[in-house]
Coordinates of C-alpha atoms in Angstrom, one line a residue:
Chain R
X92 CA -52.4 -28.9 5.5
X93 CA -51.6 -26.4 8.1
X94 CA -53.7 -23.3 8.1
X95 CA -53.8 -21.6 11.3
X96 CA -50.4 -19.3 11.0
X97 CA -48.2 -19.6 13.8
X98 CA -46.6 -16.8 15.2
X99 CA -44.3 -15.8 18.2
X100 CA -41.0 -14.2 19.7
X101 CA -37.7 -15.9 19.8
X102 CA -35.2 -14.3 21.8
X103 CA -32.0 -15.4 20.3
X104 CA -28.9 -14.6 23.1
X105 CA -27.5 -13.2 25.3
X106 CA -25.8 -16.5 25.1
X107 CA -26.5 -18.9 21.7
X108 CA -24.7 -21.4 19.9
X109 CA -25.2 -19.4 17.1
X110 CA -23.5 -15.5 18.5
X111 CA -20.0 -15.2 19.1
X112 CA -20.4 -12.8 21.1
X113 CA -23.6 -11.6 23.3
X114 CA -26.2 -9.6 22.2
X115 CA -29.5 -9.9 22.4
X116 CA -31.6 -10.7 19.5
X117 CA -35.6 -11.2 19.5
X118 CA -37.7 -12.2 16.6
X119 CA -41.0 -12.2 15.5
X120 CA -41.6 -15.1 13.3
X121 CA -44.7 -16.7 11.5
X122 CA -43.8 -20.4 11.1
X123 CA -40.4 -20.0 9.7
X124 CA -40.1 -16.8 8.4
X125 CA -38.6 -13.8 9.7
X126 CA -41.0 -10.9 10.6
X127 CA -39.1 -8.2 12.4
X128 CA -36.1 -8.2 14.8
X129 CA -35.3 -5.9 17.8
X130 CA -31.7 -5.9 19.6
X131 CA -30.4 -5.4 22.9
X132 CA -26.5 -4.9 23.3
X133 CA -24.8 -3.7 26.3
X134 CA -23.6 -7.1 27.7
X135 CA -20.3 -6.1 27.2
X136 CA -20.4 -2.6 28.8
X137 CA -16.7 -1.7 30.6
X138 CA -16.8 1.4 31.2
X139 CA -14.4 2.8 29.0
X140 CA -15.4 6.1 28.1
X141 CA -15.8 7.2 31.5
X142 CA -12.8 5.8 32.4
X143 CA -11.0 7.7 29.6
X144 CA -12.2 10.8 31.6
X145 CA -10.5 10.2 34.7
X146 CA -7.0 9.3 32.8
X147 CA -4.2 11.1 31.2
X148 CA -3.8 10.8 27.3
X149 CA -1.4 8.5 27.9
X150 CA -3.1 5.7 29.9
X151 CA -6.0 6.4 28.5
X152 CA -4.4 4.7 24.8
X153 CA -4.0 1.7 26.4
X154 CA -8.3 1.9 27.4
X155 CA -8.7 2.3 23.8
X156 CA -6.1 -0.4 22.6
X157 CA -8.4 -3.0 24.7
X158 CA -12.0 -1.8 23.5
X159 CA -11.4 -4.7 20.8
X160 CA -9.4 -7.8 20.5
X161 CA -9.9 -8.0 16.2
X162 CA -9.4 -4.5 15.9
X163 CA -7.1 -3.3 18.6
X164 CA -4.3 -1.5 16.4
X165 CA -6.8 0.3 14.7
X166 CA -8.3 1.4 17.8
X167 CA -5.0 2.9 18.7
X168 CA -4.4 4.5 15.9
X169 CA -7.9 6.3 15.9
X170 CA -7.1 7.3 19.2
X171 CA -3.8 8.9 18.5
X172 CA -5.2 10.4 15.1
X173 CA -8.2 12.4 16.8
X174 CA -5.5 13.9 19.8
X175 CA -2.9 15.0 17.7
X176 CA -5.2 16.7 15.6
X177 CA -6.0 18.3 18.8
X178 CA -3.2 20.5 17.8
X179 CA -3.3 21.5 14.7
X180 CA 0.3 22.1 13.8
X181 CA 1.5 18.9 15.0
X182 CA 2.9 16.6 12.7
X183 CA 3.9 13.3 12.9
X184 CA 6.9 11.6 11.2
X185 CA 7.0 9.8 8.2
X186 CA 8.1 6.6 9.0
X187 CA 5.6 6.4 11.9
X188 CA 2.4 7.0 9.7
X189 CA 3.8 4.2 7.7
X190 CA 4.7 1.5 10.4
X191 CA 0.8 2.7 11.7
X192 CA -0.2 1.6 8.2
X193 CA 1.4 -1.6 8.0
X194 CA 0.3 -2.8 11.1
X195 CA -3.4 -1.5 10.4
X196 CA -3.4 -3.6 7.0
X197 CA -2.3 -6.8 9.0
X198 CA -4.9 -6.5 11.2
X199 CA -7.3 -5.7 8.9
X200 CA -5.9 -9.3 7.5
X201 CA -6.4 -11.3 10.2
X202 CA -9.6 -9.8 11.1
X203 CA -11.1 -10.5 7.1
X204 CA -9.2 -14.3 7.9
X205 CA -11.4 -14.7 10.6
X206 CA -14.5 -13.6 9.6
X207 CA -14.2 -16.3 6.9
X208 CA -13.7 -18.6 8.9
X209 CA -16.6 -17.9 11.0
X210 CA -19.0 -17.6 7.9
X211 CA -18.1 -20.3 6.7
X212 CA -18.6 -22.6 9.8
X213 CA -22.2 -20.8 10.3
X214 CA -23.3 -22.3 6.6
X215 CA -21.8 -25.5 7.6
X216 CA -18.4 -25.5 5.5
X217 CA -15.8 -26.0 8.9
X218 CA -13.0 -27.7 6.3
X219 CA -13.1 -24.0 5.4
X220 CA -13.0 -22.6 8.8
X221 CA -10.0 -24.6 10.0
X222 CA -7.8 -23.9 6.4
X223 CA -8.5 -19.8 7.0
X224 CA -7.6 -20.2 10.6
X225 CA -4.4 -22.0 9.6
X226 CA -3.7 -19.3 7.1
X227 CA -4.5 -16.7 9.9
X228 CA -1.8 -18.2 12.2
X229 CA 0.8 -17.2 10.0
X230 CA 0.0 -13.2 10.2
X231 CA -0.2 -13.7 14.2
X232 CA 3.4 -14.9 14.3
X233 CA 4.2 -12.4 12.3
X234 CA 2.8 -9.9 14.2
X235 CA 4.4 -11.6 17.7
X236 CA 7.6 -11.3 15.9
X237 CA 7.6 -7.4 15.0
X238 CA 5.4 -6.1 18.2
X239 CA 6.1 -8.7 21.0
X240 CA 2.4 -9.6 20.8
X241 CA -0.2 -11.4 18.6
X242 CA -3.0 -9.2 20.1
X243 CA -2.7 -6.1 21.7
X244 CA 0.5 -4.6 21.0
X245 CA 0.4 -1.1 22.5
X246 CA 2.7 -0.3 19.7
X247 CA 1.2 3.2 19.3
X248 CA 1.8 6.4 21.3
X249 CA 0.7 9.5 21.3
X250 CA 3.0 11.6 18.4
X251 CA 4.2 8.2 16.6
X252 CA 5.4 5.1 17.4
X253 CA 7.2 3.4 20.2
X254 CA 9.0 0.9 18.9
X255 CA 10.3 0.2 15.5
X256 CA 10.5 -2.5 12.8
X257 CA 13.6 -3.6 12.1
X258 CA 15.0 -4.3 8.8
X259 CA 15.4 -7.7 8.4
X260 CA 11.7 -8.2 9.2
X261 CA 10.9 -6.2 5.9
X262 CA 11.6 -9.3 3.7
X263 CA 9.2 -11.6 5.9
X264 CA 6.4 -9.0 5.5
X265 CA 7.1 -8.9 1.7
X266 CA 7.2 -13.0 1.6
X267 CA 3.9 -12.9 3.8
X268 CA 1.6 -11.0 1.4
X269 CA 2.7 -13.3 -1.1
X270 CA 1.7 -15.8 0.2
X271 CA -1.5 -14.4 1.2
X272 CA -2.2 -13.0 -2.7
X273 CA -2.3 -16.1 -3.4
X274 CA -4.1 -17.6 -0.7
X275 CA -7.5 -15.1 -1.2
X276 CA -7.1 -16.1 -5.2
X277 CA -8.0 -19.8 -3.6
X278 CA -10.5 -19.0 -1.4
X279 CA -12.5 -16.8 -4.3
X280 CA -12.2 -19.8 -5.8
X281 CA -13.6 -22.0 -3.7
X282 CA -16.6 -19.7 -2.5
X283 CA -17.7 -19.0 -6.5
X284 CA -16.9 -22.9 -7.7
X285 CA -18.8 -24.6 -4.6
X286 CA -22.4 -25.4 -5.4
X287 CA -23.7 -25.8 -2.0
X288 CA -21.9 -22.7 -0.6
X289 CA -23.2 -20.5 -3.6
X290 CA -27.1 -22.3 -2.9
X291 CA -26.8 -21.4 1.2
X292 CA -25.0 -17.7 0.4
X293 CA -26.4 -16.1 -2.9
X294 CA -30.1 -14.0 -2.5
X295 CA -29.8 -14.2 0.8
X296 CA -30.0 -11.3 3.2
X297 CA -30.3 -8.5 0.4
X298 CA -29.4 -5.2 1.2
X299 CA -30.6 -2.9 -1.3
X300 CA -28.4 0.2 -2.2
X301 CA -31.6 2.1 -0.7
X302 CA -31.6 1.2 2.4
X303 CA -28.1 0.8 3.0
X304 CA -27.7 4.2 1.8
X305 CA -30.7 5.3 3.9
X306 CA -29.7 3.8 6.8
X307 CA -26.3 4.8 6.7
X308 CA -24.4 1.7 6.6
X309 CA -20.6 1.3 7.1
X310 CA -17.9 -1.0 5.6
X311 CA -18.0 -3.9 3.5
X312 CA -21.5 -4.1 4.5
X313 CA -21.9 -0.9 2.8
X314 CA -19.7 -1.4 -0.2
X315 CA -21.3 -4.8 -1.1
X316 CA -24.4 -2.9 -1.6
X317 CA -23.0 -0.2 -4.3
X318 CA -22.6 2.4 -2.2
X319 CA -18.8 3.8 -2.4
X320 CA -17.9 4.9 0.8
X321 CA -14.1 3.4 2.4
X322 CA -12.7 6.7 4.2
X323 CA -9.3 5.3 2.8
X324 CA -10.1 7.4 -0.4
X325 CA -12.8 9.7 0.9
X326 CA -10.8 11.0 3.5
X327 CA -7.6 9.7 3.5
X328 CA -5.5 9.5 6.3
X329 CA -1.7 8.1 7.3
X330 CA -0.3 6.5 4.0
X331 CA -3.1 6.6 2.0
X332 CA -2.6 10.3 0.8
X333 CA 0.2 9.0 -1.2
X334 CA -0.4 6.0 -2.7
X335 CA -2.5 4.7 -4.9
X336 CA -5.6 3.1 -3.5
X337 CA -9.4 2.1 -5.0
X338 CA -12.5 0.5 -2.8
X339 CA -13.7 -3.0 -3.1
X340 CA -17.4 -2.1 -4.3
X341 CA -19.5 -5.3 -5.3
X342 CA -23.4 -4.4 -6.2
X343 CA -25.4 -7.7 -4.9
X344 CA -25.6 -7.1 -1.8
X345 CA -26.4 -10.9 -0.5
X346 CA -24.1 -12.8 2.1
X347 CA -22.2 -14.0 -0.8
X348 CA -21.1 -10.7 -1.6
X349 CA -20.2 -9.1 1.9
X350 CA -18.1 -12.4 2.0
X351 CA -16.6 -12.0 -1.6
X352 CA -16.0 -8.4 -0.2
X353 CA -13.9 -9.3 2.6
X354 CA -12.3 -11.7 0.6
X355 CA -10.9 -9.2 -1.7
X356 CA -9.6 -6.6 0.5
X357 CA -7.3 -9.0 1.9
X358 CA -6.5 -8.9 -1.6
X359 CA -6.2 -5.5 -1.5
X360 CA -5.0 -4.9 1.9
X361 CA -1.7 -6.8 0.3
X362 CA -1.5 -4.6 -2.4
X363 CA -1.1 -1.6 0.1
X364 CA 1.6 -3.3 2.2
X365 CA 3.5 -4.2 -0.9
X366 CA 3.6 0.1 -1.4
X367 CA 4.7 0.8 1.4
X368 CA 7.6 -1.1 1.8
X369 CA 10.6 -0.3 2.1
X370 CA 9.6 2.1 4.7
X371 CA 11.0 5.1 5.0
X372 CA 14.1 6.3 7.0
X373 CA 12.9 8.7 9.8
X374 CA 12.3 9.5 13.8
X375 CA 9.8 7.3 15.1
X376 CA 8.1 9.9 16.8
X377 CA 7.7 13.8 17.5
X378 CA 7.1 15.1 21.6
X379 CA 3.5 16.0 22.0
X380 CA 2.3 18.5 24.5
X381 CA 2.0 16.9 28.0
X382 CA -1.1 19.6 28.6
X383 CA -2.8 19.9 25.3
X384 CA -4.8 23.6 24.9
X385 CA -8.5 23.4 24.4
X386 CA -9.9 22.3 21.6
X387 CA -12.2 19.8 19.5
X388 CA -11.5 17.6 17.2
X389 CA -13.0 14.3 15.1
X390 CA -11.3 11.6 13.3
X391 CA -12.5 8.8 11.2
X392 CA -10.6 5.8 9.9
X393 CA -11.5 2.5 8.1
X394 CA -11.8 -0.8 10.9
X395 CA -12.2 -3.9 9.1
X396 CA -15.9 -3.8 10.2
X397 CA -16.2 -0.1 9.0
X398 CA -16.1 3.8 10.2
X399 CA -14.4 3.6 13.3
X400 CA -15.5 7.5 14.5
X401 CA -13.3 9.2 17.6
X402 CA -14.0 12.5 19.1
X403 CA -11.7 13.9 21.4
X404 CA -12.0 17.1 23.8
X405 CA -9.3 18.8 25.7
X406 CA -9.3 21.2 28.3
X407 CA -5.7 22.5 28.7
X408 CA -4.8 19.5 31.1
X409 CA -3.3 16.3 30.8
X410 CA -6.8 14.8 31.5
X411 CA -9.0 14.5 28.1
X412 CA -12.4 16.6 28.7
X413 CA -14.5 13.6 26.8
X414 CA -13.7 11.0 24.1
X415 CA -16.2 9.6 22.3
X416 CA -15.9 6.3 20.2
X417 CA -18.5 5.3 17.9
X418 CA -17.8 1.4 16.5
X419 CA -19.2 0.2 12.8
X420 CA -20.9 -2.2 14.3
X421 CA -23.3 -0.2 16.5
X422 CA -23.7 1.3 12.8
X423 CA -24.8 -1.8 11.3
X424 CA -27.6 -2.6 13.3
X425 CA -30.1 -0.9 11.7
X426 CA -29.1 -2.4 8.1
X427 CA -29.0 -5.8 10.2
X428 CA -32.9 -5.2 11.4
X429 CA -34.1 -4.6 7.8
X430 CA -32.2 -7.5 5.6
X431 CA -33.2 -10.2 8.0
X432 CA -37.1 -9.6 7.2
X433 CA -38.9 -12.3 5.4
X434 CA -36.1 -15.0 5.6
X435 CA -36.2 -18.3 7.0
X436 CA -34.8 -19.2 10.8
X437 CA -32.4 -21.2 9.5
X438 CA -30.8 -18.0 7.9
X439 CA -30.3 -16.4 11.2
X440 CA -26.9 -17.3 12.0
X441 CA -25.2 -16.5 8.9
X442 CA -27.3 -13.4 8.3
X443 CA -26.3 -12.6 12.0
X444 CA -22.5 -13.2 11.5
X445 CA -22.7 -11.6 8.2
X446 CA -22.4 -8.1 9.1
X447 CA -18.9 -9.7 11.1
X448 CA -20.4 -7.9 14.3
X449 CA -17.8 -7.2 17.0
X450 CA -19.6 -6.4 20.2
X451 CA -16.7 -5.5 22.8
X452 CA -16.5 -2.6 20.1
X453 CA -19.7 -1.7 20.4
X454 CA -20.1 -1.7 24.4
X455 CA -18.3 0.0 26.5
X456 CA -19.9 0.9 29.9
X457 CA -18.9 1.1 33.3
X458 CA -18.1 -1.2 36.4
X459 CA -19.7 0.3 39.3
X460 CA -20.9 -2.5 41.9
X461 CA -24.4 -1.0 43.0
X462 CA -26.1 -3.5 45.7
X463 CA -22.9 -2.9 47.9
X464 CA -20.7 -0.7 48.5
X465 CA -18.1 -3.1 48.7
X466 CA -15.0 -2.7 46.3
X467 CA -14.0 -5.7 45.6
X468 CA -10.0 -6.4 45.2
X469 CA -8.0 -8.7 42.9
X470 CA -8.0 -11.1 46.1
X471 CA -11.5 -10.8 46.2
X472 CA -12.9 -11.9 42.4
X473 CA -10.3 -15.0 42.8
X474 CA -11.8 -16.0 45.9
X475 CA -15.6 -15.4 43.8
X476 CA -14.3 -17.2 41.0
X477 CA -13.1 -20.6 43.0
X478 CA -16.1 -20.6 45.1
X479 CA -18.3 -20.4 41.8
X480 CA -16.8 -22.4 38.9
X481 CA -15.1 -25.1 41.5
Chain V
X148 CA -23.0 33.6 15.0
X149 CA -25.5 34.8 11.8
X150 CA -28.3 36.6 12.7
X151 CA -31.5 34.9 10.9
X152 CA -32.1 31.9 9.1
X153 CA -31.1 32.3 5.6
X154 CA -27.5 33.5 6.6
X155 CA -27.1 30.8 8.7
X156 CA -27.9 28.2 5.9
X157 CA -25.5 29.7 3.4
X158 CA -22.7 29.8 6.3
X159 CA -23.4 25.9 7.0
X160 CA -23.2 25.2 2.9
X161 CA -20.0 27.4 3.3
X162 CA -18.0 25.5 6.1
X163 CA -19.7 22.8 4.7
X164 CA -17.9 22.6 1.4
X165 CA -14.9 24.2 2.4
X166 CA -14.0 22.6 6.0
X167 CA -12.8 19.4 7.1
X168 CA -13.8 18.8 10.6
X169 CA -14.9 21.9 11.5
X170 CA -17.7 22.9 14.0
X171 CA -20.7 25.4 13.8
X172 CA -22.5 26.4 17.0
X173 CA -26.4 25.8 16.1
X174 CA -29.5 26.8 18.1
X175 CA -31.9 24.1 18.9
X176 CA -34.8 25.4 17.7
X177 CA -33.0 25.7 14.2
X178 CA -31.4 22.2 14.2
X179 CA -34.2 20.5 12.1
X180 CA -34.0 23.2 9.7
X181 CA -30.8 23.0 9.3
X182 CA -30.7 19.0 8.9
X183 CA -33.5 19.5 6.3
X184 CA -31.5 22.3 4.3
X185 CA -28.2 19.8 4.4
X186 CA -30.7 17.1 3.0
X187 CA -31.7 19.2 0.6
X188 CA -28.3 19.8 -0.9
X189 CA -27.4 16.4 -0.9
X190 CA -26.0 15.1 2.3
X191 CA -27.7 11.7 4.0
X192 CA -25.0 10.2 6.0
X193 CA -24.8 11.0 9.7
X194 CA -21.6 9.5 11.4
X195 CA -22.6 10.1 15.1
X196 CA -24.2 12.1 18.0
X197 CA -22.2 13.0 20.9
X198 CA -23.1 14.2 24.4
X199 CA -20.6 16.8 26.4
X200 CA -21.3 17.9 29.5
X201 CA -19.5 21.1 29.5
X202 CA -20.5 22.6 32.8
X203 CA -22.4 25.1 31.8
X204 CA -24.6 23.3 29.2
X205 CA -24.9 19.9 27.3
X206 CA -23.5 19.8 24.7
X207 CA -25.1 17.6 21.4
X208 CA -22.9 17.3 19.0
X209 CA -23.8 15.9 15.4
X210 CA -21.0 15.0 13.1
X211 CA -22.6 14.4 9.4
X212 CA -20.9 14.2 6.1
X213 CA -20.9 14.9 2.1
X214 CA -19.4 11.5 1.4
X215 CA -16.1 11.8 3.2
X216 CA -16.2 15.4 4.1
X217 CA -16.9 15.4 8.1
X218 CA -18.5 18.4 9.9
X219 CA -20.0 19.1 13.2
X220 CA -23.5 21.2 14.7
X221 CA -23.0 21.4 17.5
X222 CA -26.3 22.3 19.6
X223 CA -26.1 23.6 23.4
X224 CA -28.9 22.7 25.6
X225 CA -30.1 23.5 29.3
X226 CA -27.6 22.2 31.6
X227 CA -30.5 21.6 34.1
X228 CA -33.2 19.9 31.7
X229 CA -31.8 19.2 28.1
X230 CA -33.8 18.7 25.6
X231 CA -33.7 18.3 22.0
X232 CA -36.1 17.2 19.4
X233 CA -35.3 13.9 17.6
X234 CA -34.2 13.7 13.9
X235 CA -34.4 10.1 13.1
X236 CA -37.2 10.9 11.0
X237 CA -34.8 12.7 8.5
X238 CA -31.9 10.1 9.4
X239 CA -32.9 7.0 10.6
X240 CA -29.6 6.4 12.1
X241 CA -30.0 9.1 14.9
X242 CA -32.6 6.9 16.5
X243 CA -29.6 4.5 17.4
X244 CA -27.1 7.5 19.0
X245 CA -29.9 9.5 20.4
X246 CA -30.7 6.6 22.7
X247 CA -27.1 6.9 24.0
X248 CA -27.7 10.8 24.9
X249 CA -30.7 10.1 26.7
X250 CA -29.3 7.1 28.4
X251 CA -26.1 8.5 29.2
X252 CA -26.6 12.0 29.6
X253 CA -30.3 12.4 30.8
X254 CA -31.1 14.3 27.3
X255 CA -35.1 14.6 26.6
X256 CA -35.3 13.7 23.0
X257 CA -38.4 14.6 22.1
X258 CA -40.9 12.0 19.4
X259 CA -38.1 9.5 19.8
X260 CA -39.5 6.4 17.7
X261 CA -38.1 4.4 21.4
X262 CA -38.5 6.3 24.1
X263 CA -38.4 3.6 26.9
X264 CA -35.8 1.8 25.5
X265 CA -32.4 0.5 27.7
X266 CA -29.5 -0.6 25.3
X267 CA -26.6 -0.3 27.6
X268 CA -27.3 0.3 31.1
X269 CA -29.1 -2.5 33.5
X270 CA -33.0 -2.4 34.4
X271 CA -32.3 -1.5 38.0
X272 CA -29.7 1.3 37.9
X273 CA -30.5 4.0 40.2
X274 CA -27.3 6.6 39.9
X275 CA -27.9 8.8 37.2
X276 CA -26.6 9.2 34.0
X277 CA -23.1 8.0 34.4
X278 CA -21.9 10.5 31.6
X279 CA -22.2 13.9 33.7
X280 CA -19.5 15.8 35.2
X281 CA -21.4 15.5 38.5
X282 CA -20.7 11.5 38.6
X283 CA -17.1 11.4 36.9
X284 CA -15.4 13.9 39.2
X285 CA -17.0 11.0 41.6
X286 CA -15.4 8.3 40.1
X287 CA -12.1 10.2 39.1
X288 CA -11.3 10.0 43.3
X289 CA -7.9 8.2 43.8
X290 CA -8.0 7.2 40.1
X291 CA -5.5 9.4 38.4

């Protein structure tokens, strides 16, 4: 019988079989159980924010298109959403907004796809894992085929959109959320019928409508706790001022039900596509000012981790003053340091992954090479690169 | 810009209700009262803190929210020495953004819960906050 109570720090990261990406995690533990948690991020840090300062509007879309590789449209169309509201009177077409949409819902698709995926692999389930991943090939074809890319796609630009979808591609969208209706039906399926899944997910990592309220949680992990917050309908944006749209809210608050959650807004992310075709006839896009007059302005939209948050300054050049990007994930951290407390360690990677953190959204810092001041060229980092990983 | 404190609460219920986005110019010294009125009439969510260095002053900007409805304070500080006191006893969730103002700005945020804390920039750097004007017109050389 053990009686002395063991305790001590375990720094999980900045690289661990169990992140997919790296942060820095350390925990206090007693034996098994959790105690507290404190997080480091900032392994990721680019620069992009100051970089945004020394770019036109223009370039400066294609920083924020590559802040994220899982949520890069939406990114973009933050981005252009906070600047054109720069200008008040400015207006963008139709048919844009609605081409924005679509490609927002896809993403938000794949992203849900993925997460699944991943979840399930961290409780053990990697049949799972590889039939979401097969499912999620088929929107990243799709997407090649209408953007020219399965990532970033740089199909946004400031005042609408640059390049269009063409008509006959309507009837594979339509045919793809079919397919993909029916495909989340299974996968709820298999997540509520599976025994062990159900034992490893259910009363695990509780969120209490409290605290998530009191820590102002984002997203799914929000809306799995009760709290009914999805800026689609509380402050709606692009297509969702005209059609008819209602959150996902479950009331648990366990890992089962932020994966449930995502589950069914693919569901529902379906459903919205389905309204908006066929798009409407229309320009693509409207000519926005190349020096845009002072002002302020804030936009928030819906990522598929949460409240993406932009604000944008100008100052009457063609240079923004400041942008500032705030990422659901950053959000989340907080909720993330008070539902791991008092479970086991073997929780850690699924309580971890449950919050579907996304850390190249949540760092975004500078390159500046401080021991030297040596810039280094392309020729440079490939000469680095054989010498080191020969 | 109203005058005293009670005219300034009913003009931030005002734009409050009304506004979408809007912004409202706050003095330090009345930010805490103001967060605690807002509180008061039912607003817990705070969506982010910015930092803008304006040139003149530093600008903290606090973007909360009744559930959808955005709206800014924004609170100028010394350019020389900002300072601020912290909220993330009202709203926990400042504690996280306020750590990007003092990191990235040089903002004194005063009975922060973690003062000494680094989240994004490394041990050793030396250069200053990298988000004044003073170190991007450094970095904008030869970039546009």
């Amino acid at each position: 019988m053990i009686e002395k109570e063991y305790s001590y720090f375990l720094p999980i990261g900045p690289q661990h079989p169990a992140l997919k990406e790296s942060m820095h995690l350390t925990f206090k533990m007693e034996a098994e159980e959790i105690k507290d948690m404190d997080f480091n991020v900032g392994y990721v840090h680019r620069g992009i924010e100051g970089g945004m300062m020394t770019r036109s509007y223009d370039k400066s879309l294609y920083l924020a298109q590559r802040i994220c590789g899982i949520c890069n449209q939406i990114h973009a169309s933050a981005y252009c959403l906070a600047v054109e509201r720069l200008v008040p009177t400015f207006q963008v077409p139709k048919r844009a907004e609605y081409i924005r949409t679509v490609l927002n819902e896809l993403e938000r698709i794949h992203s849900h796809m993925l997460f699944v995926g991943v979840a399930a692999h961290e409780f053990g389930f990697d049949t799972v894992f590889m039939y979401t991943w097969r499912d999620r090939e088929l929107i990243m074809q799709l997407k090649e085929k209408i953007t020219g890319n399965r990532v970033t796609n740089d199909m946004n630009c400031v005042g609408g959109m640059r390049r269009d979808i063409p008509k006959e591609l309507e009837k594979e969208l339509e045919d793809a959320v079919e397919y993909f209706s029916e495909r989340a039906d299974y996968y709820v399926r298999v997540f509520t019928k599976d025994i062990s899944v159900q034992k490893r997910t259910k009363g695990i990592g509780v969120l209490s409508k409290k605290d998530a309220r009191r820590l102002n949680a984002v997203g799914p992990t929000a809306r799995s706790s009760g709290i009914d917050y999805d800026i689609r309908s509380a402050d709606p944006y692009e297509v969702y001022k005209y059609i008819k749209f209602k959150p996902v809210i479950l009331e648990d608050g366990d890992v089962f039900a932020r994966v449930a959650s995502r589950i069914l807004e693919v569901k529902q992310a379906c459903d919205v596509i389905r309204q908006c075709l066929p798009l409407p006839e229309g320009k693509l896009k409207e000519v926005f000012p190349r020096n845009v007059p002072p002002a302020e302005a804030v936009a928030s939209v819906e990522a598929p981790r949460g409240e993406l948050f932009y604000y944008a300054k100008s100052n009457g050049t063609n240079i923004p003053e400041r942008i500032k990007v705030r990422t659901p994930t950053y959000a989340n951290f907080l909720a993330l340091k008070q539902f791991t407390v008092g479970y086991k360690l073997a929780d850690i990677p699924l309580l971890v992954a449950s919050i579907d953190p996304c850390l190249s959204c949540t760092d975004r810092v500078t390159v500046v090479d401080e021991k030297s001041t040596r810039v280094l060229t392309h020729a440079d980092l490939q000469d680095i690169a054989k010498e080191e990983y020969r | 810009m109203p005058k005293n404190e009670s005219s300034a609460m009913k003009y931030l219920r005002g734009i409050a209700k009304n506004a979408k986005g809007d912004f409202a110019v706050v003095a330090p010294e009345n930010l805490r009262k103001a967060v605690q009125k807002l509180k008061d009439n039912g607003m817990y969510r705070l969506i982010c803190i910015t930092g803008v260095d304006t040139g003149t002053a530093v600008d903290a900007i606090y973007t909360l929210s009744f559930d959808g409805t955005m709206f800014n304070l924004k609170v100028p500080l010394n350019h020389k020495k900002p300072e601020v006191e912290s909220i993330s006893d009202l709203l926990p969730a400042a504690s996280l953004y306020e750590l990007e103002l003092m990191e990235m700005l040089g903002v004194k945020v005063l009975n922060h819960p973690m003062p000494e804390k680094r989240m994004f920039l490394p041990e050793d750097w030396k250069q200053g906050p990298p988000l004044r004007k003073a170190f991007i017109q450094k970095l904008a050389g030869g970039q546009k």
